[in-house]
Amino acid sequence: CPLRRAPCVPTEFNPPSRTKKRVMVIGEAPGRNEADAGKPFIGQSGRATMELLAELGYSREDVVWSNAALCWGKDSEVSKARKACSGRLDREIAEVDPDVILLLGVHALHSVMKTKSKPRIMRWRGTVIRQKTKTKTRLVFPMLHPAFIMRDAAKLYEPLIRMDFDRVDRLMRHGYEPPEKKEGRRIVLA
């Protein structure tokens, strides 16, 4: 870590499935549980994410798990760590070459989309971003972070995460959304 902070939680690379699309989940930063265990997405919000992916037919071993920042720390430090980890995340995405990227939270969105200012996750969530690479067009989905909806005041947003995962499922299975299922969200070409 360029910030030389500990503990850092490395990305969990899993071999690609021969029958499933390559999925990469990028969160904001590891929490205390992840920092203690040295493994990403094992805390409460990680388990919630895994349950939603399991409904789509994916196990933990089918997915590459990473974060915009690899260091655990105070919320106020995530922005600095995210910037320090930016090049590392770009290299990981290039190496993994996923078909689908799920961006959980504003820091993941900011890191991958390279926005000039901090984006508003509520404006981007539910958006499908078709990102062209040399080998394919990948689907990128900004979503609310499951940790956000676990707060009492944010419980009303829980159906939005379910809607977003349902949309991910439709697009991964069919490559498009049937016209009658469109939710009026924009599709962005990147």
PDB file of C-alpha atoms in Angstrom:
ATOM      1  CA  CYS A   1       0.000   0.000   0.000  1.00  0.00           C
ATOM      2  CA  PRO A   2       1.465   3.381  -0.960  1.00  0.00           C
ATOM      3  CA  LEU A   3       0.041   4.840   2.277  1.00  0.00           C
ATOM      4  CA  ARG A   4       1.893   2.134   4.246  1.00  0.00           C
ATOM      5  CA  ARG A   5      -1.153   1.592   6.407  1.00  0.00           C
ATOM      6  CA  ALA A   6      -2.164  -1.689   7.857  1.00  0.00           C
ATOM      7  CA  PRO A   7      -4.162  -3.756   7.778  1.00  0.00           C
ATOM      8  CA  CYS A   8      -4.652  -4.114   4.046  1.00  0.00           C
ATOM      9  CA  VAL A   9      -6.991  -6.698   2.593  1.00  0.00           C
ATOM     10  CA  PRO A  10      -5.909  -8.100  -0.780  1.00  0.00           C
ATOM     11  CA  THR A  11      -8.231  -8.779  -3.686  1.00  0.00           C
ATOM     12  CA  GLU A  12      -9.631 -12.309  -3.787  1.00  0.00           C
ATOM     13  CA  PHE A  13      -8.987 -13.715  -7.252  1.00  0.00           C
ATOM     14  CA  ASN A  14     -10.935 -16.823  -8.213  1.00  0.00           C
ATOM     15  CA  PRO A  15     -10.471 -18.771 -11.450  1.00  0.00           C
ATOM     16  CA  PRO A  16     -13.023 -18.010 -14.159  1.00  0.00           C
ATOM     17  CA  SER A  17     -15.947 -20.371 -14.657  1.00  0.00           C
ATOM     18  CA  ARG A  18     -16.273 -21.985 -18.067  1.00  0.00           C
ATOM     19  CA  THR A  19     -20.049 -21.624 -18.038  1.00  0.00           C
ATOM     20  CA  LYS A  20     -20.716 -18.311 -16.293  1.00  0.00           C
ATOM     21  CA  LYS A  21     -19.961 -14.699 -17.075  1.00  0.00           C
ATOM     22  CA  ARG A  22     -16.862 -13.348 -15.309  1.00  0.00           C
ATOM     23  CA  VAL A  23     -18.090 -11.119 -12.456  1.00  0.00           C
ATOM     24  CA  MET A  24     -16.017  -8.687 -10.399  1.00  0.00           C
ATOM     25  CA  VAL A  25     -17.468  -7.024  -7.315  1.00  0.00           C
ATOM     26  CA  ILE A  26     -15.774  -3.804  -6.208  1.00  0.00           C
ATOM     27  CA  GLY A  27     -16.694  -2.345  -2.840  1.00  0.00           C
ATOM     28  CA  GLU A  28     -15.493   0.792  -1.120  1.00  0.00           C
ATOM     29  CA  ALA A  29     -13.031  -0.421   1.539  1.00  0.00           C
ATOM     30  CA  PRO A  30     -12.683  -3.376   3.900  1.00  0.00           C
ATOM     31  CA  GLY A  31     -14.423  -3.254   7.257  1.00  0.00           C
ATOM     32  CA  ARG A  32     -13.052  -4.388  10.597  1.00  0.00           C
ATOM     33  CA  ASN A  33     -14.060  -8.058  10.042  1.00  0.00           C
ATOM     34  CA  GLU A  34     -12.278  -8.107   6.684  1.00  0.00           C
ATOM     35  CA  ALA A  35      -9.202  -6.399   8.127  1.00  0.00           C
ATOM     36  CA  ASP A  36      -9.013  -8.892  11.007  1.00  0.00           C
ATOM     37  CA  ALA A  37      -9.370 -11.918   8.683  1.00  0.00           C
ATOM     38  CA  GLY A  38      -7.407 -10.521   5.727  1.00  0.00           C
ATOM     39  CA  LYS A  39     -10.207 -11.503   3.339  1.00  0.00           C
ATOM     40  CA  PRO A  40     -12.660  -9.200   1.522  1.00  0.00           C
ATOM     41  CA  PHE A  41     -16.460  -9.264   1.836  1.00  0.00           C
ATOM     42  CA  ILE A  42     -16.799 -11.557   4.849  1.00  0.00           C
ATOM     43  CA  GLY A  43     -18.587  -9.101   7.141  1.00  0.00           C
ATOM     44  CA  GLN A  44     -22.317  -8.480   7.337  1.00  0.00           C
ATOM     45  CA  SER A  45     -22.569  -6.474   4.091  1.00  0.00           C
ATOM     46  CA  GLY A  46     -20.341  -8.988   2.300  1.00  0.00           C
ATOM     47  CA  ARG A  47     -22.638 -11.807   3.349  1.00  0.00           C
ATOM     48  CA  ALA A  48     -25.650  -9.800   2.126  1.00  0.00           C
ATOM     49  CA  THR A  49     -23.939  -9.292  -1.245  1.00  0.00           C
ATOM     50  CA  MET A  50     -23.124 -12.996  -1.448  1.00  0.00           C
ATOM     51  CA  GLU A  51     -26.754 -13.936  -0.723  1.00  0.00           C
ATOM     52  CA  LEU A  52     -27.950 -11.699  -3.563  1.00  0.00           C
ATOM     53  CA  LEU A  53     -25.349 -13.174  -5.943  1.00  0.00           C
ATOM     54  CA  ALA A  54     -26.340 -16.696  -4.886  1.00  0.00           C
ATOM     55  CA  GLU A  55     -29.877 -15.915  -6.092  1.00  0.00           C
ATOM     56  CA  LEU A  56     -28.299 -15.259  -9.512  1.00  0.00           C
ATOM     57  CA  GLY A  57     -26.548 -18.634  -9.397  1.00  0.00           C
ATOM     58  CA  TYR A  58     -23.089 -17.413  -8.338  1.00  0.00           C
ATOM     59  CA  SER A  59     -21.059 -18.763  -5.449  1.00  0.00           C
ATOM     60  CA  ARG A  60     -18.261 -16.885  -3.701  1.00  0.00           C
ATOM     61  CA  GLU A  61     -15.754 -18.843  -5.786  1.00  0.00           C
ATOM     62  CA  ASP A  62     -17.315 -17.629  -9.067  1.00  0.00           C
ATOM     63  CA  VAL A  63     -16.579 -13.973  -8.320  1.00  0.00           C
ATOM     64  CA  VAL A  64     -13.492 -11.745  -8.015  1.00  0.00           C
ATOM     65  CA  TRP A  65     -13.780  -9.614  -4.853  1.00  0.00           C
ATOM     66  CA  SER A  66     -11.988  -6.274  -4.550  1.00  0.00           C
ATOM     67  CA  ASN A  67     -12.319  -2.806  -3.054  1.00  0.00           C
ATOM     68  CA  ALA A  68     -11.555   0.703  -4.249  1.00  0.00           C
ATOM     69  CA  ALA A  69      -9.289   1.015  -1.190  1.00  0.00           C
ATOM     70  CA  LEU A  70      -7.540  -2.023   0.272  1.00  0.00           C
ATOM     71  CA  CYS A  71      -6.841  -0.464   3.669  1.00  0.00           C
ATOM     72  CA  TRP A  72      -9.253  -0.505   6.551  1.00  0.00           C
ATOM     73  CA  GLY A  73      -9.581   2.839   8.305  1.00  0.00           C
ATOM     74  CA  LYS A  74     -11.893   5.655   9.250  1.00  0.00           C
ATOM     75  CA  ASP A  75     -14.524   6.716   6.718  1.00  0.00           C
ATOM     76  CA  SER A  76     -12.738  10.059   6.366  1.00  0.00           C
ATOM     77  CA  GLU A  77      -9.582   8.261   5.151  1.00  0.00           C
ATOM     78  CA  VAL A  78     -11.229   6.169   2.432  1.00  0.00           C
ATOM     79  CA  SER A  79     -10.970   8.949  -0.166  1.00  0.00           C
ATOM     80  CA  LYS A  80      -7.203   9.221   0.294  1.00  0.00           C
ATOM     81  CA  ALA A  81      -6.767   5.433   0.223  1.00  0.00           C
ATOM     82  CA  ARG A  82      -8.997   5.155  -2.866  1.00  0.00           C
ATOM     83  CA  LYS A  83      -6.778   7.603  -4.747  1.00  0.00           C
ATOM     84  CA  ALA A  84      -3.642   5.734  -3.654  1.00  0.00           C
ATOM     85  CA  CYS A  85      -5.147   2.421  -4.859  1.00  0.00           C
ATOM     86  CA  SER A  86      -6.433   3.755  -8.188  1.00  0.00           C
ATOM     87  CA  GLY A  87      -3.631   2.355 -10.356  1.00  0.00           C
ATOM     88  CA  ARG A  88      -3.778  -1.012  -8.592  1.00  0.00           C
ATOM     89  CA  LEU A  89      -7.522  -1.295  -9.235  1.00  0.00           C
ATOM     90  CA  ASP A  90      -7.085  -0.397 -12.924  1.00  0.00           C
ATOM     91  CA  ARG A  91      -4.443  -3.147 -13.282  1.00  0.00           C
ATOM     92  CA  GLU A  92      -6.678  -5.691 -11.554  1.00  0.00           C
ATOM     93  CA  ILE A  93      -9.628  -4.901 -13.826  1.00  0.00           C
ATOM     94  CA  ALA A  94      -7.365  -5.234 -16.886  1.00  0.00           C
ATOM     95  CA  GLU A  95      -5.979  -8.547 -15.607  1.00  0.00           C
ATOM     96  CA  VAL A  96      -9.361 -10.044 -14.671  1.00  0.00           C
ATOM     97  CA  ASP A  97     -11.096  -8.664 -17.790  1.00  0.00           C
ATOM     98  CA  PRO A  98     -14.566  -9.229 -16.289  1.00  0.00           C
ATOM     99  CA  ASP A  99     -17.780  -9.380 -18.292  1.00  0.00           C
ATOM    100  CA  VAL A 100     -19.652  -7.676 -15.463  1.00  0.00           C
ATOM    101  CA  ILE A 101     -18.497  -5.267 -12.742  1.00  0.00           C
ATOM    102  CA  LEU A 102     -20.717  -4.482  -9.767  1.00  0.00           C
ATOM    103  CA  LEU A 103     -19.722  -1.171  -8.170  1.00  0.00           C
ATOM    104  CA  LEU A 104     -20.921  -1.120  -4.568  1.00  0.00           C
ATOM    105  CA  GLY A 105     -20.984   2.437  -3.303  1.00  0.00           C
ATOM    106  CA  VAL A 106     -19.746   5.844  -4.298  1.00  0.00           C
ATOM    107  CA  HIS A 107     -15.999   5.185  -3.821  1.00  0.00           C
ATOM    108  CA  ALA A 108     -16.114   2.165  -6.147  1.00  0.00           C
ATOM    109  CA  LEU A 109     -18.060   4.234  -8.703  1.00  0.00           C
ATOM    110  CA  HIS A 110     -15.621   7.140  -8.421  1.00  0.00           C
ATOM    111  CA  SER A 111     -12.592   4.842  -8.830  1.00  0.00           C
ATOM    112  CA  VAL A 112     -13.793   2.957 -11.883  1.00  0.00           C
ATOM    113  CA  MET A 113     -15.582   5.738 -13.750  1.00  0.00           C
ATOM    114  CA  LYS A 114     -12.847   8.319 -13.059  1.00  0.00           C
ATOM    115  CA  THR A 115     -15.341  11.104 -12.426  1.00  0.00           C
ATOM    116  CA  LYS A 116     -13.816  14.521 -11.728  1.00  0.00           C
ATOM    117  CA  SER A 117     -15.967  15.170  -8.684  1.00  0.00           C
ATOM    118  CA  LYS A 118     -17.462  12.749  -6.188  1.00  0.00           C
ATOM    119  CA  PRO A 119     -20.495  11.235  -7.942  1.00  0.00           C
ATOM    120  CA  ARG A 120     -23.869  10.850  -6.286  1.00  0.00           C
ATOM    121  CA  ILE A 121     -24.619   7.158  -6.020  1.00  0.00           C
ATOM    122  CA  MET A 122     -28.383   7.723  -6.022  1.00  0.00           C
ATOM    123  CA  ARG A 123     -28.099   9.328  -9.464  1.00  0.00           C
ATOM    124  CA  TRP A 124     -25.991   6.479 -10.852  1.00  0.00           C
ATOM    125  CA  ARG A 125     -27.514   3.406  -9.177  1.00  0.00           C
ATOM    126  CA  GLY A 126     -29.578   1.352 -11.557  1.00  0.00           C
ATOM    127  CA  THR A 127     -27.648   2.713 -14.528  1.00  0.00           C
ATOM    128  CA  VAL A 128     -26.178   0.252 -16.998  1.00  0.00           C
ATOM    129  CA  ILE A 129     -22.797   1.347 -18.293  1.00  0.00           C
ATOM    130  CA  ARG A 130     -21.555  -0.457 -21.376  1.00  0.00           C
ATOM    131  CA  GLN A 131     -17.791  -0.139 -21.206  1.00  0.00           C
ATOM    132  CA  LYS A 132     -15.917  -1.012 -24.404  1.00  0.00           C
ATOM    133  CA  THR A 133     -12.571  -2.787 -24.063  1.00  0.00           C
ATOM    134  CA  LYS A 134     -10.255  -4.279 -26.691  1.00  0.00           C
ATOM    135  CA  THR A 135     -11.898  -7.692 -26.345  1.00  0.00           C
ATOM    136  CA  LYS A 136     -15.527  -7.053 -25.362  1.00  0.00           C
ATOM    137  CA  THR A 137     -18.205  -4.723 -24.108  1.00  0.00           C
ATOM    138  CA  ARG A 138     -18.540  -5.221 -20.371  1.00  0.00           C
ATOM    139  CA  LEU A 139     -21.515  -4.277 -18.258  1.00  0.00           C
ATOM    140  CA  VAL A 140     -20.847  -2.011 -15.270  1.00  0.00           C
ATOM    141  CA  PHE A 141     -23.533  -1.575 -12.599  1.00  0.00           C
ATOM    142  CA  PRO A 142     -23.263   1.131  -9.938  1.00  0.00           C
ATOM    143  CA  MET A 143     -25.273   0.060  -6.883  1.00  0.00           C
ATOM    144  CA  LEU A 144     -25.921   1.089  -3.316  1.00  0.00           C
ATOM    145  CA  HIS A 145     -23.491  -0.558  -0.923  1.00  0.00           C
ATOM    146  CA  PRO A 146     -25.263  -3.159   1.247  1.00  0.00           C
ATOM    147  CA  ALA A 147     -23.698  -1.577   4.359  1.00  0.00           C
ATOM    148  CA  PHE A 148     -25.705   1.564   3.584  1.00  0.00           C
ATOM    149  CA  ILE A 149     -29.071  -0.177   3.784  1.00  0.00           C
ATOM    150  CA  MET A 150     -28.129  -1.894   7.031  1.00  0.00           C
ATOM    151  CA  ARG A 151     -28.380   1.439   8.807  1.00  0.00           C
ATOM    152  CA  ASP A 152     -31.796   2.019  10.362  1.00  0.00           C
ATOM    153  CA  ALA A 153     -32.416   5.296   8.540  1.00  0.00           C
ATOM    154  CA  ALA A 154     -31.661   3.721   5.153  1.00  0.00           C
ATOM    155  CA  LYS A 155     -33.803   0.577   5.432  1.00  0.00           C
ATOM    156  CA  LEU A 156     -36.301   2.078   2.984  1.00  0.00           C
ATOM    157  CA  TYR A 157     -33.658   1.717   0.234  1.00  0.00           C
ATOM    158  CA  GLU A 158     -33.457  -2.070   0.599  1.00  0.00           C
ATOM    159  CA  PRO A 159     -35.897  -2.695  -2.298  1.00  0.00           C
ATOM    160  CA  LEU A 160     -33.588  -0.664  -4.579  1.00  0.00           C
ATOM    161  CA  ILE A 161     -30.737  -3.135  -4.102  1.00  0.00           C
ATOM    162  CA  ARG A 162     -33.104  -6.013  -4.864  1.00  0.00           C
ATOM    163  CA  MET A 163     -34.296  -4.196  -8.027  1.00  0.00           C
ATOM    164  CA  ASP A 164     -30.685  -3.587  -9.092  1.00  0.00           C
ATOM    165  CA  PHE A 165     -29.720  -7.255  -8.638  1.00  0.00           C
ATOM    166  CA  ASP A 166     -32.848  -8.318 -10.550  1.00  0.00           C
ATOM    167  CA  ARG A 167     -31.788  -6.013 -13.364  1.00  0.00           C
ATOM    168  CA  VAL A 168     -28.249  -7.428 -13.297  1.00  0.00           C
ATOM    169  CA  ASP A 169     -29.773 -10.897 -13.574  1.00  0.00           C
ATOM    170  CA  ARG A 170     -31.901  -9.973 -16.609  1.00  0.00           C
ATOM    171  CA  LEU A 171     -29.011  -8.318 -18.410  1.00  0.00           C
ATOM    172  CA  MET A 172     -26.558 -11.128 -17.661  1.00  0.00           C
ATOM    173  CA  ARG A 173     -28.991 -13.793 -18.853  1.00  0.00           C
ATOM    174  CA  HIS A 174     -30.312 -12.017 -21.931  1.00  0.00           C
ATOM    175  CA  GLY A 175     -27.740  -9.316 -22.717  1.00  0.00           C
ATOM    176  CA  TYR A 176     -30.527  -6.741 -22.854  1.00  0.00           C
ATOM    177  CA  GLU A 177     -33.715  -5.802 -21.083  1.00  0.00           C
ATOM    178  CA  PRO A 178     -36.976  -6.659 -22.796  1.00  0.00           C
ATOM    179  CA  PRO A 179     -38.687  -3.352 -23.695  1.00  0.00           C
ATOM    180  CA  GLU A 180     -41.611  -3.949 -21.344  1.00  0.00           C
ATOM    181  CA  LYS A 181     -39.189  -4.374 -18.419  1.00  0.00           C
ATOM    182  CA  LYS A 182     -37.265  -1.122 -18.832  1.00  0.00           C
ATOM    183  CA  GLU A 183     -37.355   0.995 -15.716  1.00  0.00           C
ATOM    184  CA  GLY A 184     -36.686   4.322 -17.365  1.00  0.00           C
ATOM    185  CA  ARG A 185     -33.019   4.326 -16.323  1.00  0.00           C
ATOM    186  CA  ARG A 186     -30.361   5.602 -18.693  1.00  0.00           C
ATOM    187  CA  ILE A 187     -27.846   3.438 -20.480  1.00  0.00           C
ATOM    188  CA  VAL A 188     -24.434   5.065 -20.717  1.00  0.00           C
ATOM    189  CA  LEU A 189     -21.781   4.161 -23.269  1.00  0.00           C
ATOM    190  CA  ALA A 190     -18.285   4.526 -21.811  1.00  0.00           C
TER     191      ALA A 190
END
